[in-house]
Short mmCIF file of C-alpha atoms in Angstrom, two decimals:
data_model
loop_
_atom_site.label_atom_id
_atom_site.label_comp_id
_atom_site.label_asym_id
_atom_site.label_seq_id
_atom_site.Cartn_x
_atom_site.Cartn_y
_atom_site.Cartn_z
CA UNK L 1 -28.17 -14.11 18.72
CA UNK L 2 -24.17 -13.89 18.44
CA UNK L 3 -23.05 -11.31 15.99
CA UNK L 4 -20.62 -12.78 12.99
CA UNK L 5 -17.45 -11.07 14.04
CA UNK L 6 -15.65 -9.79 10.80
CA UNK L 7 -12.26 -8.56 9.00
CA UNK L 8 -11.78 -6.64 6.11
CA UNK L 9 -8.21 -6.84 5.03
CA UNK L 10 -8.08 -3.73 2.27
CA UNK L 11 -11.16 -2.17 3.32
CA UNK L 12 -10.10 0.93 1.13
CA UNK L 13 -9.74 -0.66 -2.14
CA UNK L 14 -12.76 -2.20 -4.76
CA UNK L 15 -13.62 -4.81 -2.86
CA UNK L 16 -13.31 -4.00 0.37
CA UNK L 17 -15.72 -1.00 -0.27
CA UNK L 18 -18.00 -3.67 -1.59
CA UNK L 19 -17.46 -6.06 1.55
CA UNK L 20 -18.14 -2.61 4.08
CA UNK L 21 -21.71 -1.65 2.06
CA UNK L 22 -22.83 -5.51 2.25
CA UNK L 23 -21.71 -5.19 6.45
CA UNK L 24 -23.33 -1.81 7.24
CA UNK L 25 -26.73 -2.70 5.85
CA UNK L 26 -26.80 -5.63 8.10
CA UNK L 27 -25.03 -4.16 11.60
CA UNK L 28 -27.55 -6.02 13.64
CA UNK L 29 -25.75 -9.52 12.61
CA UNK L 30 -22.67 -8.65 12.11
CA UNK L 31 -19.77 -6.82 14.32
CA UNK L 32 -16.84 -5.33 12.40
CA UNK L 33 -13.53 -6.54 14.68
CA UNK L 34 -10.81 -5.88 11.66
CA UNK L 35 -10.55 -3.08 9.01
CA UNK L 36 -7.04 -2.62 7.40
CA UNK L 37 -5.69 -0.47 4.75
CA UNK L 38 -2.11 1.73 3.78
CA UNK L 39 -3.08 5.08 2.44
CA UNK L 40 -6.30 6.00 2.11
CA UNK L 41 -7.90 7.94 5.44
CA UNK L 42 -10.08 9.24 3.51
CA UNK L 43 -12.36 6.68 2.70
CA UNK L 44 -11.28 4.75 6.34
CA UNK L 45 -12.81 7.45 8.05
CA UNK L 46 -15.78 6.76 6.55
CA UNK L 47 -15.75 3.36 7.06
CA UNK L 48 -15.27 4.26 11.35
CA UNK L 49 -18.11 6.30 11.11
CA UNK L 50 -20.64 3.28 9.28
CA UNK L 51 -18.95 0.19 11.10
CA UNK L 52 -17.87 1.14 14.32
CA UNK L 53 -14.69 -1.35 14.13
CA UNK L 54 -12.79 -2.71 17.22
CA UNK L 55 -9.53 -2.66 15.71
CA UNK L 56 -7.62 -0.98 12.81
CA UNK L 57 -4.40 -1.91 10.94
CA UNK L 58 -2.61 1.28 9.25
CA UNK L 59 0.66 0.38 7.93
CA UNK L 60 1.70 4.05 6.68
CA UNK L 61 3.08 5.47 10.10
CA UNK L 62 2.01 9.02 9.89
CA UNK L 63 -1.30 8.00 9.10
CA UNK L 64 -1.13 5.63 12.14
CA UNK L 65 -0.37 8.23 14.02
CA UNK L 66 -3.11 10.34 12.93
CA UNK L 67 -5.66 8.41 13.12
CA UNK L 68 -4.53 6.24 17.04
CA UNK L 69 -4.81 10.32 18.07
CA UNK L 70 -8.33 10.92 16.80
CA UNK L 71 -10.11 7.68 17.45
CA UNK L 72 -8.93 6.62 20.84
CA UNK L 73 -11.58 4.50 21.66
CA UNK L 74 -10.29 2.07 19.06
CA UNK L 75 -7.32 -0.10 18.87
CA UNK L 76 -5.41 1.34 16.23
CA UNK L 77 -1.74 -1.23 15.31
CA UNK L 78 0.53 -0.17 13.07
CA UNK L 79 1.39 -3.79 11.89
CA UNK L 80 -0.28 -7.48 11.65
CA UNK L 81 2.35 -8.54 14.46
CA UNK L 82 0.86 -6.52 17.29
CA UNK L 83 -2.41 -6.52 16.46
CA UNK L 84 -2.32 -10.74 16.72
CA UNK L 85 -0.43 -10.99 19.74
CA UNK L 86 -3.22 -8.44 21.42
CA UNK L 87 -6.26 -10.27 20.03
CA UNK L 88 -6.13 -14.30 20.62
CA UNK L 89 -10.04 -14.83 19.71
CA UNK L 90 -11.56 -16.28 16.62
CA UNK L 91 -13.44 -14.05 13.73
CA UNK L 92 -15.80 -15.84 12.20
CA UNK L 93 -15.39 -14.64 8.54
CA UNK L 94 -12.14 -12.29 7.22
CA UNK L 95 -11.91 -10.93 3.60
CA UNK L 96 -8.40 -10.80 2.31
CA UNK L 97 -8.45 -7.94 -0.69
CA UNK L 98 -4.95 -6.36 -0.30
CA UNK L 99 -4.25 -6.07 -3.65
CA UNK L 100 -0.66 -7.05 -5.31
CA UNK L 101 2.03 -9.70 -3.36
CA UNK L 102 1.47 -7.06 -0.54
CA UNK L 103 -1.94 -9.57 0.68
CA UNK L 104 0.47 -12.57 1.44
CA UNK L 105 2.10 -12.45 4.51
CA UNK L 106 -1.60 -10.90 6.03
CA UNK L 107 -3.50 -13.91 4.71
CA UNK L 108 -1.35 -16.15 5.72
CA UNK L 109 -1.02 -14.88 9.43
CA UNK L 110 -4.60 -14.37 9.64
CA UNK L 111 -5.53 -18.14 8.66
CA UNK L 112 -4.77 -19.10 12.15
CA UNK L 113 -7.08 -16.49 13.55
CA UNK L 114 -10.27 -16.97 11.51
CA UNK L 115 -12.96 -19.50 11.37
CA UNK L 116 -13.45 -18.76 7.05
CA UNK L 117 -11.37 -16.58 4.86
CA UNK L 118 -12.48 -15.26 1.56
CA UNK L 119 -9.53 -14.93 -0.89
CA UNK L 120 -9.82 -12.09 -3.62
CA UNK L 121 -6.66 -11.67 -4.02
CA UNK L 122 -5.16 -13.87 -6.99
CA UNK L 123 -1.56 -12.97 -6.71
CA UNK L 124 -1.01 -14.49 -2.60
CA UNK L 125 -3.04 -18.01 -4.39
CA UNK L 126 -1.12 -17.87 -7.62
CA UNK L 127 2.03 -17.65 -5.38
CA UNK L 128 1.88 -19.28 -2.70
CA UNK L 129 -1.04 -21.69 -2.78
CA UNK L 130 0.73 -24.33 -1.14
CA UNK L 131 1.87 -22.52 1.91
CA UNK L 132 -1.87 -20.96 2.60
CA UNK L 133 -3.51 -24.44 1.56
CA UNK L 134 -1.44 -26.00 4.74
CA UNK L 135 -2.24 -22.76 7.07
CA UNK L 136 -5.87 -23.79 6.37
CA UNK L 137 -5.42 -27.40 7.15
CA UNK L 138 -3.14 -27.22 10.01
CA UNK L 139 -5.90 -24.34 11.61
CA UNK L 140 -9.18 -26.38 10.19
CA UNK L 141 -10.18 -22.57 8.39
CA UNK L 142 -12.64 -22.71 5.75
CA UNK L 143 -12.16 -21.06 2.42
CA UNK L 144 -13.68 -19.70 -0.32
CA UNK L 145 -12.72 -18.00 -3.30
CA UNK L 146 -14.24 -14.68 -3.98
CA UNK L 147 -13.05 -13.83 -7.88
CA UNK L 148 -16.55 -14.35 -9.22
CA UNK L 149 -15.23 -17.02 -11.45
CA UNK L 150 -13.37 -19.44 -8.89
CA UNK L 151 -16.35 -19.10 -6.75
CA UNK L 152 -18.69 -19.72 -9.04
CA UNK L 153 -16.38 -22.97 -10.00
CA UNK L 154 -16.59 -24.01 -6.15
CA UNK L 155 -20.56 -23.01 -5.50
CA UNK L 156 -20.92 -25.59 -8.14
CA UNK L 157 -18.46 -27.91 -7.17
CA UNK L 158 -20.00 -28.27 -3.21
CA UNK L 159 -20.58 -31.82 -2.46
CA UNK L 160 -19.36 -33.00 -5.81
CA UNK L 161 -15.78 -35.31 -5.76
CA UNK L 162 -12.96 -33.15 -7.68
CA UNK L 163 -12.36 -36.53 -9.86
CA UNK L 164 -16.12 -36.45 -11.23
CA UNK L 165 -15.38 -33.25 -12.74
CA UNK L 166 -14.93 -33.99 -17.06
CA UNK L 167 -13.79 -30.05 -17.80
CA UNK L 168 -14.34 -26.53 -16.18
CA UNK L 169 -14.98 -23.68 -18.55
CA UNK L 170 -13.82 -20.16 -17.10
CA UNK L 171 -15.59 -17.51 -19.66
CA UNK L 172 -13.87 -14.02 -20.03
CA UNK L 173 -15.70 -10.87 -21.49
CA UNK L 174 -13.33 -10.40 -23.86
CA UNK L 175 -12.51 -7.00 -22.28
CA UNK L 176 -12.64 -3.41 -23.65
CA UNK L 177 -10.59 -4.47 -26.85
CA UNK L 178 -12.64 -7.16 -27.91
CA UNK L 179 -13.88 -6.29 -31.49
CA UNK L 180 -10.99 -4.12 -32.18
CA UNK L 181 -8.17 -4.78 -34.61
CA UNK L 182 -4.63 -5.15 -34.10
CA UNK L 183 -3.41 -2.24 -35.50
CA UNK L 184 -5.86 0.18 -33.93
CA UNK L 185 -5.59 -1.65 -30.58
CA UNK L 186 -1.64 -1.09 -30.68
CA UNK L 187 -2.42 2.59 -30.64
CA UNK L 188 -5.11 2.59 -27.43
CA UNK L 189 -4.24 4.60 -24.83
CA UNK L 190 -4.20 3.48 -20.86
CA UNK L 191 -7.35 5.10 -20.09
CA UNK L 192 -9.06 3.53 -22.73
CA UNK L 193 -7.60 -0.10 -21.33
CA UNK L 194 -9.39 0.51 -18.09
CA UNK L 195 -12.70 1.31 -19.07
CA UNK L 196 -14.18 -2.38 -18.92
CA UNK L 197 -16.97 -2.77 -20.25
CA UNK L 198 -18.99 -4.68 -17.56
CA UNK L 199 -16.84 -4.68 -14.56
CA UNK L 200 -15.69 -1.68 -12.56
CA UNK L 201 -12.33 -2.89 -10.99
CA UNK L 202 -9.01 -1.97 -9.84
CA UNK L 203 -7.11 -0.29 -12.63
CA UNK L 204 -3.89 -3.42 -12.48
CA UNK L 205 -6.75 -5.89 -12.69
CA UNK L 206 -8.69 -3.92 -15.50
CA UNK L 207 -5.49 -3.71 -17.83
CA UNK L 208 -5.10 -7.43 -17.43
CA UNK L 209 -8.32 -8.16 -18.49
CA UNK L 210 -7.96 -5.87 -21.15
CA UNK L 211 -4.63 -7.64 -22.61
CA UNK L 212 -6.60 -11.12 -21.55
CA UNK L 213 -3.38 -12.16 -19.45
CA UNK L 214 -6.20 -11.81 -16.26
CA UNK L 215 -7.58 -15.39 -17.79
CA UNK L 216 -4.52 -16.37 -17.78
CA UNK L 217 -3.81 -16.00 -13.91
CA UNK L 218 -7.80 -17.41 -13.26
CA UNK L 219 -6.82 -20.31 -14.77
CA UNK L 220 -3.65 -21.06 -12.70
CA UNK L 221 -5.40 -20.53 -9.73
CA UNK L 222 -8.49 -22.86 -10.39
CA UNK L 223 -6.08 -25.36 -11.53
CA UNK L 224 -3.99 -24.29 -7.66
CA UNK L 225 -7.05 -24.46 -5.96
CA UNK L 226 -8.78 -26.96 -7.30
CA UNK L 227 -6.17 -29.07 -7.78
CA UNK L 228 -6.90 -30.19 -11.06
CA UNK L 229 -4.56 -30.56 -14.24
CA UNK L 230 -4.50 -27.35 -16.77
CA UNK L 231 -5.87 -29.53 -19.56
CA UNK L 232 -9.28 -29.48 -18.24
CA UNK L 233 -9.75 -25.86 -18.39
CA UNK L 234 -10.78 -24.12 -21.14
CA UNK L 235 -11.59 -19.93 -21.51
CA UNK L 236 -14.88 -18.92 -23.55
CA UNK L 237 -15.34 -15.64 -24.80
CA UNK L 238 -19.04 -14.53 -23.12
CA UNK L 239 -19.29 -10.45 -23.94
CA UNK L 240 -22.10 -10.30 -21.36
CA UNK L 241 -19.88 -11.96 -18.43
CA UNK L 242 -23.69 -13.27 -16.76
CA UNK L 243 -22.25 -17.29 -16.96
CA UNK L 244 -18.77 -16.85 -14.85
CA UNK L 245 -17.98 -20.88 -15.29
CA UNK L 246 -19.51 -24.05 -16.56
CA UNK L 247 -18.54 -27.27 -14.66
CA UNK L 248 -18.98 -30.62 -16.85
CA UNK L 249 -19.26 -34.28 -14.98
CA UNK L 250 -18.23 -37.13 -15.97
CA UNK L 251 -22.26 -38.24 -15.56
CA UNK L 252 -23.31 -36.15 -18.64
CA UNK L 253 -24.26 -33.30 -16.50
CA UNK L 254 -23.38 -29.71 -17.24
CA UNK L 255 -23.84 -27.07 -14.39
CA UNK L 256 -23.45 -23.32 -14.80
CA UNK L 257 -24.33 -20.45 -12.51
CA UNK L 258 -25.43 -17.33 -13.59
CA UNK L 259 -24.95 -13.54 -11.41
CA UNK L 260 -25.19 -10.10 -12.63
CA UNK L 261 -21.87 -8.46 -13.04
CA UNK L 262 -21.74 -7.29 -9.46
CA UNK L 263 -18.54 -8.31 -7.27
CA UNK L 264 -21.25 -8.09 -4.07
CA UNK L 265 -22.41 -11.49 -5.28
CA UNK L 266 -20.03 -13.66 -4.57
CA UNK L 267 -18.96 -11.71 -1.49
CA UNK L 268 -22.35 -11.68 0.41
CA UNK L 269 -23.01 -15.20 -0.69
CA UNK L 270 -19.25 -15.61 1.15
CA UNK L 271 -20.08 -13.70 4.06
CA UNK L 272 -23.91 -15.41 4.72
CA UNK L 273 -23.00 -19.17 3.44
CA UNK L 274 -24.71 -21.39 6.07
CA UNK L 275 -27.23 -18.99 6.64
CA UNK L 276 -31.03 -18.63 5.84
CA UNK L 277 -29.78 -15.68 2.63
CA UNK L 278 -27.90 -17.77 0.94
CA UNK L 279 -29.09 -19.32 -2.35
#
């Protein structure tokens, strides 16, 4: 049996941690070719020791440095650039989850190189949709959204025409802030912005979905990826965040698909679609 050959772009960050735990528990299928991060060694050395990668990406130099000393066996690049010219083969499945703008230019050099990508990273599809959408056509590379909302929208959307679709409900928790008032709200601190009630996340991520402006970005990139006009979207408040989106047809049918508030969902559904685990 061929092992799924892998990247994690952002290994260090929320969901890349989530991506490695789903990979090491299943080493026999899978072989790590990609992990990628900026600062944090800390947690990358970990990751060596649990997935054995082929090749790392560490854009800080001195930690480059650092680590190409230590771990000689690997192929450690200090760019994208190098690392593509040196490595010409196919991964089967690559996780982009660099945070921030930062994830573009990655995602869309990678495109070329992978057989799937799974996007969590709004701000490269909220940008720049239309350059990645002809990356993936130009290179035939499947992809699938990873925000637990958008891929709930296109787990329910499989083998359904985009026209059938009546109106897509994205629900929101309503965040840390939800039964508050204005007045004591305009006095929370930071910290208090960040606690979210159901999701652990990214602290730029967690203050968006605290001030609700995080809906706001979901719903420009369904309507980007889905390609489907604003005015059939609508946002429900759902405190318990187990329905992430409701799809109605234009046949009278409603479908909805419920997960626990886990970011591994999606993701392991991503990395084992078309095979025996998934749903």
């Amino acid at each position: 049996l061929m092992k799924k050959k892998i990247a994690i772009l952002g290994s260090t960050g929320s969901i890349g941690k989530s991506t490695v735990d789903i990979i090491k528990n299943d080493k026999k299928n899978f072989e790590t070719i990609l992990l990628t991060t900026n600062d944090n060694l800390k947690e990358l050395t970990k990751q060596i020791k649990q997935l054995k990668p082929k090749n790392l990406i560490i854009n800080n130099r001195n930690h480059y440095l650092k680590i190409k000393k230590k771990y000689k066996k690997i192929n450690t690049f200090n760019n994208f650039d190098t690392f593509l010219r040196k490595n010409k083969k196919k991964i089967d499945y690559t996780i982009s989850a660099i945070s921030g703008l930062s994830g573009l230019q990655p995602t869309l050099d990678i495109i070329k190189h992978t057989k799937t990508i799974a996007i969590a990273n709004k701000e490269t599809i909220i940008c720049a949709w239309n350059l990645i959408e002809k990356k993936l056509k130009a290179n035939n590379t499947k992809f699938i959204p990873v925000d637990s909302e958008h891929f709930s929208i296109w787990y329910l959307l499989q083998n359904k025409e985009i026209q059938t679709v009546e109106e897509i409900i994205i629900t929101a928790s309503g965040g840390p802030f939800l039964n508050w008032d204005l007045k004591k709200i305009k006095k929370a601190s930071p910290n208090i912005a960040i606690k979210h009630p159901n999701w652990s996340m990214g602290k730029k991520i967690s203050i968006d979905s605290a001030t609700m402006m995080n809906k706001v970005f979901e719903i420009i990139e369904a309507q980007r990826i889905f390609n489907l006009d604003q005015t059939k979207f609508k946002i429900l408040i759902h405190p318990q965040s187990l329905v992430h989106a409701i799809v109605k047809f234009d046949n009278g049918l409603t479908k909805i698909l419920v997960h626990d508030t886990d970011m591994k969902i999606p993701i392991f559904n991503s990395i084992y679609e078309n095979s025996n685990k998934k749903v």
